[in-house]
Every structure is written in C-alpha cells, then in structure tokens.
C-alpha cells in the first residue's frame, strides 16, 4: 500500500479551506445587485387561501416584487415532482396531488409557501411580509400517521382517505403458511419516530438571470445539482438545460435533505428574471425545521414466526408511512423499495410479506433521511429478533448466529440478491471487542451503584451503491442511477477528475484522488476533483444512498482504464514498441523485457504534442469519460453493540460503550470511513434517545428550534470503538460496498435493545428520553418489588 | 429584527434617564435573551440602552456576611470568582452551569433576574438564599421580586444594579437540564442559614420559581437528604410539555432536592 | 445608521451600519470574512463563535455596536502571519475533526477558548462538557474530542507567536 493510495488514511485535501474559514458555501456567495427573498409561510396546517392582498407591502421601501402561485401559473411554471412511481396492490398508480412551488388556492402544512417578497435587503423583505394580508379559510388538520386514513378531512382531493398508495411486497400465502406452522410468534407494534435532518448549513439559493445570453444560473445547497437541473428544466419548465446552470459549491452536510428539489430554489431562479436582479434566499433554522423534508415517521405492526429449532420461518409487516402534505422528490420510494426489500436483514427468512400504506397529512413533506427506509426496516427486524431471543430464552447473539445467512449469493424473498458477506465474522469480532463475556460482572457492579445496566445488539444490513438503472426502472424510478466520470490529463501530467458525485462532507476530494494516485502513480497534489457544477461536469446523479464510492468511483475507475489504454497506445509510438508489449505500473509505461520506460507525465505531453504519431491513426490528447451502471446493489453489513446505564431515579440513560464492526468491502481511506461511522452512530443515537419532530393536534410544529428539538451534543455521546471485517464486493470493480449510512441504520435498535434490557421490559418508544425511560424503569421496579 | 436607536450610557443615572425619556426603551445587558427575542421579532424596542459601559454595575464584593454582585457581572465571572467560590460555592457552581461557555461569557445576573424566565437558574438561588435585589430606586426582597412567568416587581424603566446574597451556612443547586435547550427542566436550590431552611424550585412551575414548604419543614428538622426520602412535589400546577409532564417534574423535584442537599452537606 | 470602530483580526476598521447589524453580519457582510457561519436562530449551535477581547462569544447574539472599541478575532485571524496554521487548526485536520466543515470555524474558536480557560491537559469529560455550545451534525464528535485534546497539547508546545492575540 502506498502512502496515498487505496487503504491509506490520507489526511483530507479539502480541510485546509475549512479550517481556515475559506470554504465557500452558498451563503458565502454574493452577486452584484442581488436582492433578497423572504418567504411568507402559512401559519395554518390546512387552509384555503381566499385572497392575498400585497398592495401595502409593494409600497414599502426596497420592495421589488411580491409573487404568488398565480404568478407561477401565469408563467406556466410547473409544480414540484415526485420522481418514483409506486403502484398500488391493484396495479393502479399512486395518487399524487399537485405540488406548486407557491401555494395555489390552498396551504397544506405550517410553513407551506404562500408568497415570496423580494426586496433590496432581507430586513426590508421581512418587514414587507408582515404587510401582506392573506385571507385564510382554516380547515381541520390531519396530523396523526396511524389514523390519517380514517380522517374525515382530505388533504388532496385526488387521494380520498388520504391514501397515497397501498403497496405490498413478498409472498402472502407462503407467509401465512409459515405463521400457521410456527411454534412461536413474536408480535410488536413499532413506531419509527419522525426526524428533522438538520445539516448544520441551512439550505440556500441564489438565482441569476443573464439577459444577454438568456441564461439562468442557480447556486444551491444540493447533493445532486444535475438532477436539480433536470427537474427544473424538464418538469418545472424554468428553462431548457442548455440555458440553466446549477452550481452546488461547498455544501455543509446533507443527510438526504439536500437531494430534493424544493420550492425556494425554484422560486429564486424563476424570480431572478422577473425582477431582473440576482435573488438570494438563505433559510434560517426555524424555516429549516418547517420546510426541509423530514425523515422516517412509520407506524408498524410486525410479527415474526419461529420454529421449534429457533429458526425464523416468516415475517409479516404492515406499515403506515406518513409522507406529509406533498410528495417530495423521492418520497414514494422510501417506505417501499428502500424499506421492504431489507426486511430479511442478515437472516435466512424463507417467507416475508410486507404491506405499506402511505398517507398524506398536513405536515411537512417526508423523504429520504440518512439511511432512508433501511433504518426503519432494520429497526423492525432487530427489535423482533432481540425480543424473540429474550422470549425464547436464547442468548440474543446466539439467536442471531443461528439464523444468519451463510451461503452467498443469497436470494431473499423480497427482491434482493445478497452477493457477499460474512456476518458471523463481524459478530465474533464485535463480541470480543465489547467484552460480551464480562457484561454480567459489569451489570452487577452497576447495580451496586444503583444503576441499571443493559446491553443491546443490532445486526444490520443495508442496500447501497444505488442502483442498477434497469432494475430501479422496472420498480418505478423515473431516472437511471448510474454515475459519470471524466478524466482529463493535462499536458504536464496533472489530472482533473470530473465527477457527477457531490461531496458535502464525505471527503471525495481525497478518496477519489487516492484512487487516481493508486492507478496512475501520480502524486496526490497533482489530482483535482471537480464536482458540483453542471457547466463543468456534463451529467451526474449525485450523492446519496452511499453510492459515491461504489458507483461514482467505479465510473472513475472505468475512465482511468480508458486513459491507461490510450496511454499505452501513445507509449507504444514513443517507445517504438508494439502496444501489446506495453506495461503500465507505478506511473510508468515500459516495454516488456526491456528497460525502456516512459513516465505517465511524459506520456501525457506526448499525447498532446502529437509529434510521434499520425493523427489519422491515433487521436491526440488524453481525456476519457465513462458512465458506470452497477450490476447490483451492494450490501454493507455489520454488528453494533450498545451498552447503557440507566439512572432509575431520573430516567437518564448514559451510553457507556459502543462497539461497531462493519463490513464495507474494500476501504479506500479508513480514517474517513471511521468518521462516517461515528457520524452515523451519533445520528442513530439521536433518533433513539434525543430527537423527535412533534406536531400538536392543530398541526403546529412544536419542535421548531433547537430549544425543543434535541440535537446530539458532545456530552450526550461516548467515544466509539470501531472495527472492520472485509468481504470484497463482487458487484463493482473496486470491491467497495459503501459506509455513509451504516451507523444511522444500525444504532437505533442496538440502543433500544440495550435500554429495554436494562429496564427489563420492551415498552420503550423512541426517542427514549429521560421521561420515557423513567416511566419504563418505574414499571420494572414495581414488577421487581411485586415478585 | 426591527430597527431601533442604540444608546450607550456610562452611568446608571444616564441609563435610567434614557430609559425614562426615550420611547419604547429597553435596557440591553448581555443580550443573550433579548437579542434572540428581537431577532425573532418577538420584541421591538424603539430604543436600546446598552449597559455594557456602565462600570459601576460590574464586579463582586464581600460586605460582611453578604456577597454583592453587580447586575452586569457575567455568569462566567460569577462562576470564576474566588470570592463567590469561597463564600457560596453552590452559587458559583450554578453560574458555571448556565447555558454554555459562550452564553456565560456575555449573559449577566441582572439580565437573568430581570427577565425571570420560568426555566432560569438564578431565580432559584435568589429565592432560596433570600437575596435582595437592588435597583436604581430601591431594594426588593427576592420573595417579593419574582412575580410569575417573565414577571417581576420591577417598575417600567427600573434598573437592577446589584444583587446581594446573604452568605448561607450551607447551600447548593441541583439542575436537571432540558435535554434540548439545557435550561432547567427542574432546578432545585436549597439553602440553610441559621435554623432557616429554604427550598426553591425553578423550571417546573407554570408561574415561575416557587418555594417548596413541605421540603423546607422536613429539612428544618434535620438537614439531610434522608429527610426527603420518598418525597415528591405536588403535580398540580406544574408544567407539562413534550420533555416532561407534571408528574415526572414533581418526581424530579424530589430527586433534585435530595441531590442538592447532598451537595450542600458535601456528600 | 451609526458608526462603529473595532479591531478585526488585528486590523482597525470603522463602518457606518444599521444599528440592528449583528456582529456576525458585520463580519460576513461588511468585512467579507465568511468563515464565521450562522447555523441557528436561537443562539445554540456555535457555528458563529468568535473571540471578543479574548473570550469566545456567539457573534449571532451580539450587536456590532456592542463591540465598539473591541478586539475581535475570527477563524481567519488565528493562523500565523506566514500562513502557518494555529496548532488547533492543524489538530482538526490531523485528527479528522471535520467533515462538511460548516461547524468547524466555531469549533476551533471554542476549542482555543477551552484551552485558554482550562489549560493544556484536558480529559475527555471536560472537553465534551465544554463543547456544550457547539453542535456538529457530521462527526459524532469522536474525532473533534481527539482534535481538541491534541490541539491543547500542541498549544503548550507551540513557540510560534499568533498573528493576533487569540488568547
Ligand atoms: C443558548 C442559551 C442557553 C441558555 N441557558 C440558560 C440556562 O441554562 N439557565 C439560565 O438561567 N439561563 C440560560 N440562558 C439565558 C441567559 O442566562 C441569559 O443571559 C439571561 O437570561 C439574560 O441575561 P442577559 O444579560 O443576556 O440579558 P439581556 O438578554 O440583555 O436582557 C434580558 C431582559 O432583561 C432586561 N434587563 C437586562 N438587564 C437588566 C437590568 N440590569 N435591569 C433591568 N432589566 C434588565 C432586558 O431589558 C431584557 O428584557 C441561556 C441563553 C442562551 C442563549
Ligand atoms: S448561529 Fe450563533 S449560535 Fe447558532
Ligand atoms: S463537520 Fe459538518 S457540522 Fe460539523
């Protein structure tokens, strides 16, 4: 392994600008003459808009325009879209209500966009927003996930009963049979709490219109600027793609919430032509809570069937998923194809049947958040498995081992073909690292201090490297999920990599460069990674679903193959040898069996000066592109073990140990991968014991700031013990599986399993705040006293 | 934020004059409550009188059996003061646990008390320790000062200049922070001076800080957490929100009171 | 409009500003120093932390006018004049204490303040408690804690004078 190649913990190239305050985020960009947009948002969860009177506001200082849904309609600007078509059980398409960027006739959640006020300064725009008079006809709210379909109030007329779709997957008959024959059945009602993604950089956008070129530019906080351009052009109708440039500069975290195409950026780019000035919008945190797409929000009934030998024979799940007031960009796929196909977990389960009802409510749209569907599936499976083991009196680690899939490839009953893995290897390593054997002693010692100590497992699997285009196409996706790359070798041998992936914390500028160092033998400083600008990178699908390593880097690898092949041709001319005799290794072309060599840099120069070959035989230059479409999903998997201490007096839970052993396939940069795991675990712990979005009965958002929405802080968390096992992924050339979401997927069930172990019963809902855990501990203490 | 006119007087007199003369005037201390409120457009003073240059409102001194703290003294300065640490360690600890280090570097005792947030920490200390709040006009006993949620005995334009804490024999504060905001979900301050024991509770009550007579009676007999064994406050009148319901708060008051007593006796 | 004068990263500056200008707006919009960030409206995230007269404060909860005559140091002002990084900056890079980088300037300014107050030998518990006012969504704090620890130790040994008194 070289110091900068694959497998080295290279320090990040991008860090210098961030630690010196020179990062360039969207809000750091200012354009001459820019005006500021302020969105007037609905104070009601559900209301008709009878009239909007902006006359007073328009007369206020600095105000350039007040625009509403009517103005959008007049300009024939289309609504926001949901890009994944889900079909009902009966084959009919899902019921998608209209989603205008500014409300047309009705508002459907608190924070919905009523109008935009554009003024010279933000303060003026905000002052004027208070002078816009809106006459609302207030309607009842629909808030509760479980009962939304029973509500008399309908959010979208196209969706009676508020049902977006009723979808299913798996084999119902086989599953019923398995349950009939089962020796033991575990039943659980499970709520997966609603979360706010909260990247620390709030969303922002600047739209500019260049009259001379009749051309728009949008700077935006996006994880996938090309998809944004595609949607803004082809569906919303802002401008054709060749007239619209989308730039996503440094982006301060995304976690899914910056995948989607939102109202605000749509309005900024459209309005920039209307007011003839650049239009800037920067979300504040309250707006982020109100209008960034939320995550999770499932209510599930689940049952697991087990035979007399302790083998799982069946799994039955019915889930109601809250999609909020409108279908956000990828929302429909989350509780369906990103969820149910993972219900087999790491286990050999012959029969699975899942039914999902997606519902509209008068709450913010819900879409993918770190893990997207897979955390929800893992929570269901890992809670059931843990409870089954406890009920059967089998050690939870052993029960898992008894049911692990051990032969690969493995076809599950729910679409997925697991290609490679060694689940027991991770379990063994984790048990060792967590000193599972010593737990009993630690528990006794804690008891002496008046603390309840518990341990909990999570054997998670996820599907990453999203995704084979044909496969997702057949399941309803509106786009293919390949990735693109272009390798530009400059005449002096420096290299620019243009990628359709987008880095917003993942460190692509380093890991992608490491791949280039490894393959071309050039120094790290000679490699630049260019991303996030549709004018530079032709097309790409962006970063989410832990796809940038497995898919994005595979595309780069493919393009590098082409560069090396072309380089060999050039070298053959220069070294006066036959192409098939040219080897390339450690940055040098050489002629087999001779000492004749040509440096990669010298070869690049030769490719451009083109003196040594005839332009008819070989094109000058050294630049290659590739599109890589994966052949399968990748399946990272691992084991997390959480150990907690509960203070029964207060219900405060302290996470005292955390062990993670993950199999991510081949790891390019262990330092960065471990960082991804840490961050994921923190978000998972956040979901399990700190975070939860709460709406009241009227649909008002109670958790609209950090005063009420509890973000994990440093003193809420322990240090993590992170280990790895490796089975290379056979489905891509680099053997990468992906690591971005693992922690967020694995952590919640591990933690809840630990807390329920500590308090001695299963009745602990997420987030397991002190209040919840105190009640649970009281119950346990009462039970103990009675016994 | 709405527009306002900014003033920066050097003396209490000037400050009081400005507040009296200028329309919709408010004093600005550390700004850690007022500025966020103004940013959210929930407050709109037309004139802001910054007390930052009023030197006479800063500093801590010991006067016999009393610690006197200038209203503009920051939480960090109270926490770090050798005088306070020596005389009333429980008060220094309380100040050192307000918000976070950045808030403590700017937030002031005067601002905290004048604001009387029902989840603030200082009001519990003032009430339990029998502090006297000194203004530009008069002296007000803590018992009379805190009058409910965000409500105090201060008249319009009256400025808190100092707070005087009689040095207790034993005193400590135990706080159960709200997991999100880190303000007090429940905070209990116990103080024993001579034979008098006072227990003040913050964070829990719908109308701000209050005393807990049952606990005071029990502790007056014997100042030990054992005296409070199994005791909880009455749930009636306590707050219920997403973080805690009244019953849980009532229970936590008992737990925090016992912990405060343990801390006060050095356990 | 009102006039304010202060020192920002060693440079004396004077400007006419709207009285409601927050220090963070003054730094970002008037001084064009965009390393100081805004991550919340309730003074809780710490993305905006700068030093005023040597103490860490939230620049989103301070009026520019309150800083009349003050010495303000931002993330852009802590490296040495020759570009040598402050030991705390170096520690964040070395220990992978950042991912998206948005919280990082505030984290580094807070970390230096912690060392100034608590010394160079910090334990994990202290570091975690002292980071109460800084939220990071990316790193899970694991590597930030390591970076602060290493940075604290490096600050003890650092002979390089800071460009501007960040202490
Ligand atoms: C993130 C965060 C966390 C916090 N956590 C806590 C916590 O855990 N516990 C806690 O107790 N507090 C907490 N606070 C509040 C903090 O302690 C404030 O500093 C305090 O409440 C107000 O003090 P200030 O000096 O900032 O006052 P300002 O915000 O300047 O003023 C507050 C109010 O008091 C008035 N006022 C100020 N000084 C005087 C005076 N001398 N005389 C008369 N009126 C005056 C002002 O006009 C204003 O109405 C927190 C604040 C923040 C931002
Ligand atoms: S922006 Fe200042 S604390 Fe969040
Ligand atoms: S590195 Fe992204 S918020 Fe901290």
PDB file of C-alpha atoms in Angstrom, chain A residues 123 126-127 130 647 649-650 652 694 702-703 706-710 713 715-716 770-771 774-775, chain B residues 2 39-41 176 178-183 241-245 247-248 251-252 255-256 259:
ATOM      1  CA  UNK A 123     -34.860  43.101   6.570  1.00  0.00           C
ATOM      2  CA  UNK A 126     -39.251  40.601   6.055  1.00  0.00           C
ATOM      3  CA  UNK A 127     -40.765  43.928   7.098  1.00  0.00           C
ATOM      4  CA  UNK A 130     -45.836  41.475   7.631  1.00  0.00           C
ATOM      5  CA  UNK A 647     -30.447   6.025  36.401  1.00  0.00           C
ATOM      6  CA  UNK A 649     -34.299   7.885  39.782  1.00  0.00           C
ATOM      7  CA  UNK A 650     -34.316  10.231  36.804  1.00  0.00           C
ATOM      8  CA  UNK A 652     -31.307   9.431  32.380  1.00  0.00           C
ATOM      9  CA  UNK A 694     -43.630  16.847  17.251  1.00  0.00           C
ATOM     10  CA  UNK A 702     -43.809  22.190  18.453  1.00  0.00           C
ATOM     11  CA  UNK A 703     -40.166  21.351  17.750  1.00  0.00           C
ATOM     12  CA  UNK A 706     -33.054  23.727  18.994  1.00  0.00           C
ATOM     13  CA  UNK A 707     -34.866  24.894  22.118  1.00  0.00           C
ATOM     14  CA  UNK A 708     -37.196  21.925  21.680  1.00  0.00           C
ATOM     15  CA  UNK A 709     -35.631  19.639  19.069  1.00  0.00           C
ATOM     16  CA  UNK A 710     -32.808  17.905  20.846  1.00  0.00           C
ATOM     17  CA  UNK A 713     -24.201  17.199  21.658  1.00  0.00           C
ATOM     18  CA  UNK A 715     -21.684  15.294  26.163  1.00  0.00           C
ATOM     19  CA  UNK A 716     -24.595  13.086  25.087  1.00  0.00           C
ATOM     20  CA  UNK A 770     -35.465  10.548  30.370  1.00  0.00           C
ATOM     21  CA  UNK A 771     -39.231  10.888  30.785  1.00  0.00           C
ATOM     22  CA  UNK A 774     -38.071   6.829  33.870  1.00  0.00           C
ATOM     23  CA  UNK A 775     -41.602   5.526  33.317  1.00  0.00           C
TER      24      UNK A 775
ATOM     25  CA  UNK B   2     -36.923  45.710  13.771  1.00  0.00           C
ATOM     26  CA  UNK B  39     -34.210  38.520  16.015  1.00  0.00           C
ATOM     27  CA  UNK B  40     -37.399  36.510  16.055  1.00  0.00           C
ATOM     28  CA  UNK B  41     -39.307  39.796  16.034  1.00  0.00           C
ATOM     29  CA  UNK B 176     -31.988  18.594  35.660  1.00  0.00           C
ATOM     30  CA  UNK B 178     -33.972  20.169  29.494  1.00  0.00           C
ATOM     31  CA  UNK B 179     -32.262  17.817  27.033  1.00  0.00           C
ATOM     32  CA  UNK B 180     -32.771  20.228  24.114  1.00  0.00           C
ATOM     33  CA  UNK B 181     -32.430  23.768  25.464  1.00  0.00           C
ATOM     34  CA  UNK B 182     -30.326  22.916  28.539  1.00  0.00           C
ATOM     35  CA  UNK B 183     -32.331  25.381  30.615  1.00  0.00           C
ATOM     36  CA  UNK B 241     -44.637  19.837  27.759  1.00  0.00           C
ATOM     37  CA  UNK B 242     -43.023  17.451  25.283  1.00  0.00           C
ATOM     38  CA  UNK B 243     -39.981  16.992  27.526  1.00  0.00           C
ATOM     39  CA  UNK B 244     -41.708  16.281  30.805  1.00  0.00           C
ATOM     40  CA  UNK B 245     -45.216  16.038  32.199  1.00  0.00           C
ATOM     41  CA  UNK B 247     -45.985  14.020  37.318  1.00  0.00           C
ATOM     42  CA  UNK B 248     -42.420  13.466  36.125  1.00  0.00           C
ATOM     43  CA  UNK B 251     -40.878  13.409  40.959  1.00  0.00           C
ATOM     44  CA  UNK B 252     -37.743  15.138  39.680  1.00  0.00           C
ATOM     45  CA  UNK B 255     -34.767  13.815  43.344  1.00  0.00           C
ATOM     46  CA  UNK B 256     -33.089  17.146  42.661  1.00  0.00           C
ATOM     47  CA  UNK B 259     -29.183  15.816  45.361  1.00  0.00           C
TER      48      UNK B 259
END
